[in-house]
Short mmCIF file of N, CA and C in Angstrom, two decimals:
data_model
loop_
_atom_site.label_atom_id
_atom_site.label_comp_id
_atom_site.label_asym_id
_atom_site.label_seq_id
_atom_site.Cartn_x
_atom_site.Cartn_y
_atom_site.Cartn_z
N MET A 24 -20.18 -21.55 -17.57
CA MET A 24 -19.48 -20.10 -17.46
C MET A 24 -18.41 -20.29 -18.26
N ALA A 25 -17.70 -19.13 -19.24
CA ALA A 25 -16.44 -19.37 -19.78
C ALA A 25 -15.58 -18.79 -19.11
N GLU A 26 -14.29 -19.03 -19.58
CA GLU A 26 -13.11 -19.43 -18.56
C GLU A 26 -12.24 -17.71 -18.75
N PRO A 27 -11.86 -17.35 -17.56
CA PRO A 27 -11.35 -15.66 -17.80
C PRO A 27 -10.62 -15.82 -18.69
N GLN A 28 -10.71 -14.36 -19.36
CA GLN A 28 -9.63 -14.02 -20.42
C GLN A 28 -8.21 -14.35 -20.01
N LEU A 29 -8.24 -13.56 -18.66
CA LEU A 29 -6.65 -13.30 -18.31
C LEU A 29 -7.13 -13.63 -16.96
N GLN A 30 -6.38 -14.89 -16.12
CA GLN A 30 -6.15 -15.55 -14.99
C GLN A 30 -4.68 -15.06 -14.57
N VAL A 31 -4.79 -14.42 -13.51
CA VAL A 31 -3.22 -14.43 -12.72
C VAL A 31 -3.60 -15.06 -11.48
N SER A 32 -2.87 -16.04 -11.19
CA SER A 32 -2.66 -16.74 -9.66
C SER A 32 -1.21 -16.72 -9.02
N GLY A 33 -1.34 -16.02 -8.06
CA GLY A 33 -0.36 -16.26 -6.96
C GLY A 33 0.88 -15.69 -7.20
N ILE A 34 0.93 -14.62 -8.13
CA ILE A 34 2.06 -14.06 -8.44
C ILE A 34 2.82 -13.22 -7.32
N SER A 35 4.18 -13.64 -7.11
CA SER A 35 4.94 -13.06 -6.37
C SER A 35 6.54 -12.43 -6.83
N LYS A 36 6.87 -11.76 -5.75
CA LYS A 36 8.10 -11.09 -6.52
C LYS A 36 9.13 -10.38 -5.48
N ARG A 37 10.22 -10.52 -5.33
CA ARG A 37 10.93 -10.09 -4.71
C ARG A 37 12.05 -9.63 -4.88
N PHE A 38 12.61 -8.16 -4.65
CA PHE A 38 13.90 -7.61 -5.19
C PHE A 38 14.55 -7.68 -4.01
N GLY A 39 15.68 -8.46 -3.73
CA GLY A 39 16.49 -8.07 -2.43
C GLY A 39 15.80 -8.84 -1.29
N GLY A 40 15.74 -7.53 -0.36
CA GLY A 40 14.49 -7.68 1.04
C GLY A 40 13.56 -7.29 0.98
N LEU A 41 12.77 -6.85 -0.49
CA LEU A 41 11.95 -5.98 -0.66
C LEU A 41 10.94 -6.95 -0.98
N GLN A 42 9.85 -7.44 -0.68
CA GLN A 42 8.84 -8.50 -1.08
C GLN A 42 8.03 -7.25 -1.62
N ALA A 43 7.88 -6.98 -3.31
CA ALA A 43 6.99 -6.30 -4.04
C ALA A 43 5.56 -6.63 -4.07
N LEU A 44 6.11 -8.33 -4.73
CA LEU A 44 4.21 -8.46 -4.77
C LEU A 44 4.28 -10.00 -3.79
N SER A 45 3.08 -10.24 -3.15
CA SER A 45 2.55 -11.35 -2.31
C SER A 45 1.55 -12.11 -2.93
N ASN A 46 1.57 -13.24 -3.66
CA ASN A 46 0.34 -13.83 -3.88
C ASN A 46 -0.23 -13.24 -4.37
N VAL A 47 -0.36 -12.68 -5.40
CA VAL A 47 -1.55 -11.88 -6.16
C VAL A 47 -2.04 -12.49 -7.05
N SER A 48 -3.57 -12.41 -6.98
CA SER A 48 -4.21 -13.18 -7.88
C SER A 48 -5.64 -12.53 -8.33
N LEU A 49 -5.81 -12.63 -9.78
CA LEU A 49 -7.25 -12.11 -9.87
C LEU A 49 -7.42 -12.52 -11.54
N ASP A 50 -8.91 -12.21 -11.74
CA ASP A 50 -9.33 -12.92 -12.92
C ASP A 50 -9.74 -11.52 -13.75
N ALA A 51 -9.68 -11.83 -15.20
CA ALA A 51 -10.64 -10.94 -15.65
C ALA A 51 -11.47 -11.15 -17.11
N ASN A 52 -12.53 -11.00 -17.30
CA ASN A 52 -12.91 -11.59 -17.96
C ASN A 52 -13.38 -10.76 -19.69
N ALA A 53 -13.14 -11.15 -21.16
CA ALA A 53 -13.60 -10.56 -21.61
C ALA A 53 -14.37 -9.39 -21.75
N GLY A 54 -14.09 -8.41 -22.20
CA GLY A 54 -14.68 -6.71 -21.95
C GLY A 54 -14.91 -6.19 -20.74
N GLU A 55 -14.37 -7.22 -19.65
CA GLU A 55 -14.21 -6.52 -18.25
C GLU A 55 -12.96 -5.30 -17.95
N ILE A 56 -13.73 -4.18 -17.23
CA ILE A 56 -12.27 -3.23 -16.98
C ILE A 56 -12.61 -3.10 -15.25
N ILE A 57 -10.94 -3.30 -14.89
CA ILE A 57 -10.70 -3.41 -13.58
C ILE A 57 -9.56 -2.64 -13.45
N GLY A 58 -9.93 -1.97 -12.06
CA GLY A 58 -8.85 -0.73 -11.58
C GLY A 58 -7.70 -1.35 -10.68
N LEU A 59 -6.86 -0.66 -10.61
CA LEU A 59 -5.78 -1.18 -9.72
C LEU A 59 -5.36 0.19 -9.45
N ILE A 60 -5.36 0.52 -8.14
CA ILE A 60 -4.78 1.67 -7.50
C ILE A 60 -4.51 1.28 -6.14
N GLY A 61 -3.50 2.28 -5.49
CA GLY A 61 -2.53 2.34 -4.55
C GLY A 61 -1.60 3.20 -4.24
N PRO A 62 -1.08 3.35 -3.52
CA PRO A 62 0.09 4.37 -3.36
C PRO A 62 1.38 4.10 -3.99
N ASN A 63 2.34 4.94 -4.36
CA ASN A 63 3.68 4.78 -4.76
C ASN A 63 4.22 3.50 -3.78
N GLY A 64 4.63 2.92 -4.89
CA GLY A 64 5.60 1.48 -4.10
C GLY A 64 4.33 0.34 -3.49
N ALA A 65 3.42 0.64 -3.89
CA ALA A 65 2.63 -0.38 -3.65
C ALA A 65 2.51 -1.70 -4.52
N GLY A 66 3.36 -1.59 -5.40
CA GLY A 66 3.64 -2.96 -6.54
C GLY A 66 2.72 -2.72 -7.52
N LYS A 67 2.09 -1.70 -7.88
CA LYS A 67 1.25 -1.67 -9.38
C LYS A 67 1.95 -2.01 -10.59
N THR A 68 3.00 -1.04 -10.90
CA THR A 68 3.94 -1.16 -11.91
C THR A 68 4.67 -2.58 -11.80
N THR A 69 5.22 -3.00 -10.65
CA THR A 69 5.79 -4.29 -10.72
C THR A 69 4.85 -5.30 -11.22
N LEU A 70 3.49 -5.77 -10.71
CA LEU A 70 2.52 -6.48 -11.15
C LEU A 70 2.74 -6.56 -12.86
N PHE A 71 2.64 -5.50 -13.55
CA PHE A 71 2.28 -5.15 -14.80
C PHE A 71 3.36 -5.50 -15.66
N SER A 72 4.68 -5.30 -15.01
CA SER A 72 5.74 -5.47 -15.92
C SER A 72 5.90 -7.36 -15.02
N ASN A 73 5.33 -7.84 -14.67
CA ASN A 73 5.22 -9.44 -14.73
C ASN A 73 4.46 -9.97 -15.31
N LEU A 74 3.36 -9.28 -15.49
CA LEU A 74 2.52 -9.83 -16.54
C LEU A 74 2.78 -9.94 -17.77
N VAL A 75 3.77 -8.73 -18.41
CA VAL A 75 3.97 -8.53 -19.72
C VAL A 75 5.57 -9.21 -20.03
N GLY A 76 6.18 -9.98 -18.61
CA GLY A 76 7.43 -10.24 -19.23
C GLY A 76 8.61 -9.51 -19.27
N LEU A 77 8.60 -8.09 -18.24
CA LEU A 77 9.46 -7.48 -18.25
C LEU A 77 10.19 -7.54 -17.45
N HIS A 78 9.64 -8.71 -16.07
CA HIS A 78 10.20 -8.90 -14.93
C HIS A 78 9.33 -10.63 -15.22
N ARG A 79 10.04 -11.66 -14.36
CA ARG A 79 10.01 -12.72 -14.17
C ARG A 79 9.27 -12.87 -12.43
N PRO A 80 8.12 -13.56 -12.11
CA PRO A 80 7.41 -13.52 -10.73
C PRO A 80 8.57 -14.74 -10.21
N ASP A 81 9.10 -14.88 -8.96
CA ASP A 81 9.35 -15.61 -8.00
C ASP A 81 8.69 -16.94 -8.23
N SER A 82 7.16 -16.61 -8.40
CA SER A 82 6.11 -17.68 -8.25
C SER A 82 4.81 -17.20 -8.71
N GLY A 83 4.22 -18.31 -9.26
CA GLY A 83 2.59 -17.85 -9.63
C GLY A 83 2.74 -18.21 -11.13
N SER A 84 1.20 -17.86 -11.58
CA SER A 84 0.93 -18.33 -13.35
C SER A 84 0.17 -17.33 -13.65
N VAL A 85 0.92 -16.61 -15.07
CA VAL A 85 -0.10 -15.87 -15.67
C VAL A 85 -0.64 -16.58 -16.74
N ARG A 86 -2.17 -16.61 -17.00
CA ARG A 86 -2.63 -16.85 -18.35
C ARG A 86 -3.59 -16.45 -18.90
N LEU A 87 -2.96 -15.90 -20.44
CA LEU A 87 -4.16 -15.42 -21.14
C LEU A 87 -4.79 -16.40 -22.52
N GLN A 88 -6.10 -16.16 -22.08
CA GLN A 88 -6.50 -17.27 -23.24
C GLN A 88 -6.21 -18.70 -23.17
N GLY A 89 -6.02 -19.09 -21.71
CA GLY A 89 -6.03 -20.29 -21.40
C GLY A 89 -4.06 -20.68 -21.57
N LYS A 90 -3.49 -19.57 -22.31
CA LYS A 90 -2.21 -19.92 -22.40
C LYS A 90 -0.98 -19.53 -21.54
N GLU A 91 -0.18 -20.43 -21.11
CA GLU A 91 1.05 -19.86 -19.70
C GLU A 91 1.96 -18.98 -20.52
N LEU A 92 1.70 -17.45 -19.98
CA LEU A 92 2.91 -16.41 -20.49
C LEU A 92 4.19 -16.48 -19.64
N VAL A 93 3.97 -16.65 -18.02
CA VAL A 93 5.36 -16.47 -17.58
C VAL A 93 6.44 -17.52 -17.91
N GLY A 94 7.89 -17.01 -18.47
CA GLY A 94 8.65 -17.53 -18.83
C GLY A 94 8.88 -17.40 -20.35
N LEU A 95 7.59 -16.62 -21.27
CA LEU A 95 7.97 -16.20 -22.49
C LEU A 95 8.73 -14.92 -22.40
N LYS A 96 9.63 -14.75 -23.52
CA LYS A 96 10.24 -13.74 -23.53
C LYS A 96 9.06 -12.29 -23.75
N PRO A 97 9.25 -11.38 -23.62
CA PRO A 97 8.65 -10.03 -23.65
C PRO A 97 7.47 -9.96 -25.08
N HIS A 98 8.53 -10.14 -25.87
CA HIS A 98 8.21 -9.57 -27.24
C HIS A 98 6.95 -10.69 -27.75
N ARG A 99 7.29 -12.10 -27.43
CA ARG A 99 6.20 -13.19 -27.39
C ARG A 99 5.02 -12.71 -26.87
N ILE A 100 4.90 -12.22 -25.76
CA ILE A 100 4.07 -12.12 -24.78
C ILE A 100 3.18 -10.91 -25.16
N ALA A 101 4.01 -9.71 -25.86
CA ALA A 101 3.30 -8.76 -26.76
C ALA A 101 2.46 -9.20 -27.94
N ALA A 102 3.10 -10.16 -28.45
CA ALA A 102 2.41 -10.87 -29.84
C ALA A 102 1.00 -11.49 -29.66
N THR A 103 0.71 -11.80 -27.94
CA THR A 103 -0.19 -12.49 -27.89
C THR A 103 -1.36 -11.54 -27.61
N GLY A 104 -1.03 -10.07 -27.40
CA GLY A 104 -1.79 -9.10 -27.04
C GLY A 104 -1.71 -8.54 -25.85
N MET A 105 -0.93 -8.94 -24.87
CA MET A 105 -0.68 -8.83 -23.34
C MET A 105 0.44 -7.63 -23.71
N VAL A 106 0.15 -6.05 -23.46
CA VAL A 106 1.08 -5.16 -23.60
C VAL A 106 1.05 -4.32 -22.40
N LYS A 107 1.97 -3.64 -22.25
CA LYS A 107 2.15 -2.39 -21.19
C LYS A 107 2.20 -1.36 -21.79
N THR A 108 1.70 0.23 -21.20
CA THR A 108 1.97 1.47 -21.59
C THR A 108 2.72 1.85 -20.58
N PHE A 109 3.86 2.52 -21.18
CA PHE A 109 5.13 2.82 -20.26
C PHE A 109 4.17 4.39 -19.54
N GLN A 110 5.17 4.40 -18.41
CA GLN A 110 4.90 5.72 -17.97
C GLN A 110 5.50 7.44 -18.31
N ASN A 111 6.49 7.09 -18.95
CA ASN A 111 7.17 8.02 -19.92
C ASN A 111 7.12 7.89 -21.00
N VAL A 112 6.23 8.28 -21.78
CA VAL A 112 6.11 8.35 -23.34
C VAL A 112 7.04 9.39 -23.83
N ALA A 113 7.64 8.81 -24.64
CA ALA A 113 8.83 9.61 -25.67
C ALA A 113 8.32 9.38 -26.98
N LEU A 114 8.25 10.46 -27.61
CA LEU A 114 8.11 10.56 -29.06
C LEU A 114 9.46 10.66 -30.10
N PHE A 115 9.15 10.05 -30.90
CA PHE A 115 10.60 10.05 -32.11
C PHE A 115 10.34 11.39 -32.37
N LEU A 116 11.31 12.36 -32.27
CA LEU A 116 11.53 13.84 -32.79
C LEU A 116 11.61 13.61 -34.08
N ASP A 117 12.43 13.01 -34.61
CA ASP A 117 12.27 13.15 -35.75
C ASP A 117 11.56 12.65 -36.94
N SER A 118 10.21 11.81 -36.06
CA SER A 118 9.36 11.51 -37.17
C SER A 118 8.12 12.26 -37.37
N SER A 119 7.15 11.93 -38.00
CA SER A 119 5.98 12.75 -38.38
C SER A 119 5.04 12.37 -37.35
N VAL A 120 3.84 12.86 -36.79
CA VAL A 120 2.84 12.51 -36.23
C VAL A 120 2.58 11.27 -36.39
N LEU A 121 2.26 10.93 -37.81
CA LEU A 121 1.85 10.10 -38.34
C LEU A 121 2.39 8.63 -38.37
N ASP A 122 4.24 8.63 -38.54
CA ASP A 122 4.34 7.74 -38.43
C ASP A 122 4.96 7.32 -36.45
N ASN A 123 4.85 8.75 -35.80
CA ASN A 123 4.91 8.08 -34.15
C ASN A 123 3.41 7.21 -34.03
N VAL A 124 2.51 7.70 -34.50
CA VAL A 124 1.14 6.70 -34.31
C VAL A 124 1.12 5.43 -35.10
N LEU A 125 2.05 5.25 -36.15
CA LEU A 125 2.18 4.07 -36.71
C LEU A 125 2.85 3.27 -36.21
N THR A 126 3.81 3.63 -35.29
CA THR A 126 4.74 2.65 -34.60
C THR A 126 3.67 1.86 -33.80
N GLY A 127 3.19 2.13 -32.72
CA GLY A 127 2.19 1.45 -32.31
C GLY A 127 1.55 -0.12 -32.99
N GLY A 128 1.22 0.22 -34.42
CA GLY A 128 0.62 -1.04 -35.12
C GLY A 128 1.60 -1.74 -35.60
N LEU A 129 2.56 -1.29 -35.79
CA LEU A 129 3.58 -2.32 -36.49
C LEU A 129 3.78 -3.72 -35.61
N MET A 130 3.47 -4.09 -34.31
CA MET A 130 3.29 -5.53 -33.80
C MET A 130 2.79 -6.33 -34.16
N ARG A 131 1.83 -5.91 -35.05
CA ARG A 131 0.70 -6.82 -35.64
C ARG A 131 0.40 -7.04 -37.21
N ARG A 132 0.87 -5.86 -37.89
CA ARG A 132 0.53 -5.43 -39.35
C ARG A 132 1.72 -5.22 -39.91
N SER A 133 1.41 -5.08 -41.25
CA SER A 133 2.54 -4.59 -42.18
C SER A 133 2.52 -3.09 -41.94
N VAL A 134 4.00 -2.27 -42.45
CA VAL A 134 4.06 -0.88 -42.52
C VAL A 134 2.91 -0.51 -42.95
N GLU A 135 2.50 -1.27 -44.34
CA GLU A 135 1.06 -0.52 -44.93
C GLU A 135 -0.22 -0.56 -44.09
N GLY A 136 -0.15 -2.01 -43.26
CA GLY A 136 -1.48 -1.92 -42.58
C GLY A 136 -1.80 -1.03 -41.79
N ALA A 137 -0.38 -0.84 -40.47
CA ALA A 137 -0.03 0.36 -39.60
C ALA A 137 -0.34 1.76 -39.93
N ARG A 138 0.15 1.95 -41.01
CA ARG A 138 -0.15 3.56 -41.95
C ARG A 138 -1.90 3.88 -41.84
N GLU A 139 -2.64 2.52 -42.34
CA GLU A 139 -3.56 2.92 -42.89
C GLU A 139 -4.24 3.18 -41.18
N LEU A 140 -4.36 2.19 -40.64
CA LEU A 140 -5.10 2.21 -39.28
C LEU A 140 -4.56 3.83 -38.36
N ALA A 141 -3.32 3.98 -38.23
CA ALA A 141 -2.82 5.20 -37.73
C ALA A 141 -3.59 6.18 -38.31
N ARG A 142 -3.71 6.68 -40.10
CA ARG A 142 -4.38 7.31 -40.64
C ARG A 142 -5.75 7.67 -39.85
N GLN A 143 -6.47 6.49 -39.62
CA GLN A 143 -8.05 5.84 -39.21
C GLN A 143 -8.13 6.91 -37.89
N CYS A 144 -6.97 6.54 -36.89
CA CYS A 144 -7.22 6.79 -35.40
C CYS A 144 -6.84 8.43 -35.64
N LEU A 145 -5.99 8.74 -36.57
CA LEU A 145 -5.74 10.52 -36.27
C LEU A 145 -6.96 10.76 -36.74
N ALA A 146 -7.85 10.42 -37.62
CA ALA A 146 -8.76 11.17 -38.53
C ALA A 146 -9.94 11.36 -37.29
N ARG A 147 -10.00 9.92 -36.41
CA ARG A 147 -10.81 10.03 -35.60
C ARG A 147 -10.90 10.98 -34.51
N VAL A 148 -9.48 11.55 -33.84
CA VAL A 148 -8.96 12.48 -32.86
C VAL A 148 -9.07 14.10 -33.28
N GLY A 149 -8.91 13.98 -34.79
CA GLY A 149 -8.78 15.56 -35.34
C GLY A 149 -7.12 15.85 -35.30
#
């Protein structure tokens, strides 16, 4: 059996006296979709912030395709394909719709490549 695409093992995070995450573990296989639900303050956003390097866990491991991510800077983690969508989305008001969409493609593509992908995405959604 293949190794899981994402392996999260024993992630814990404390902010002062608040234990935000305690020994969280999960595996995700390629093509699998996992839902994470819970009330406000349950630690969902904190977990994702730890996965993408915005917060560093106090303990635990995050492995993507077998490579350890804990300790890498967020832009290095993003380059591996592990990214987070923020809850408060803001557009670049002085930019066109095309330029707003192509911004997401700049991490892994040239400007020309990102522009072509953005055009394809916009055509798909009309």
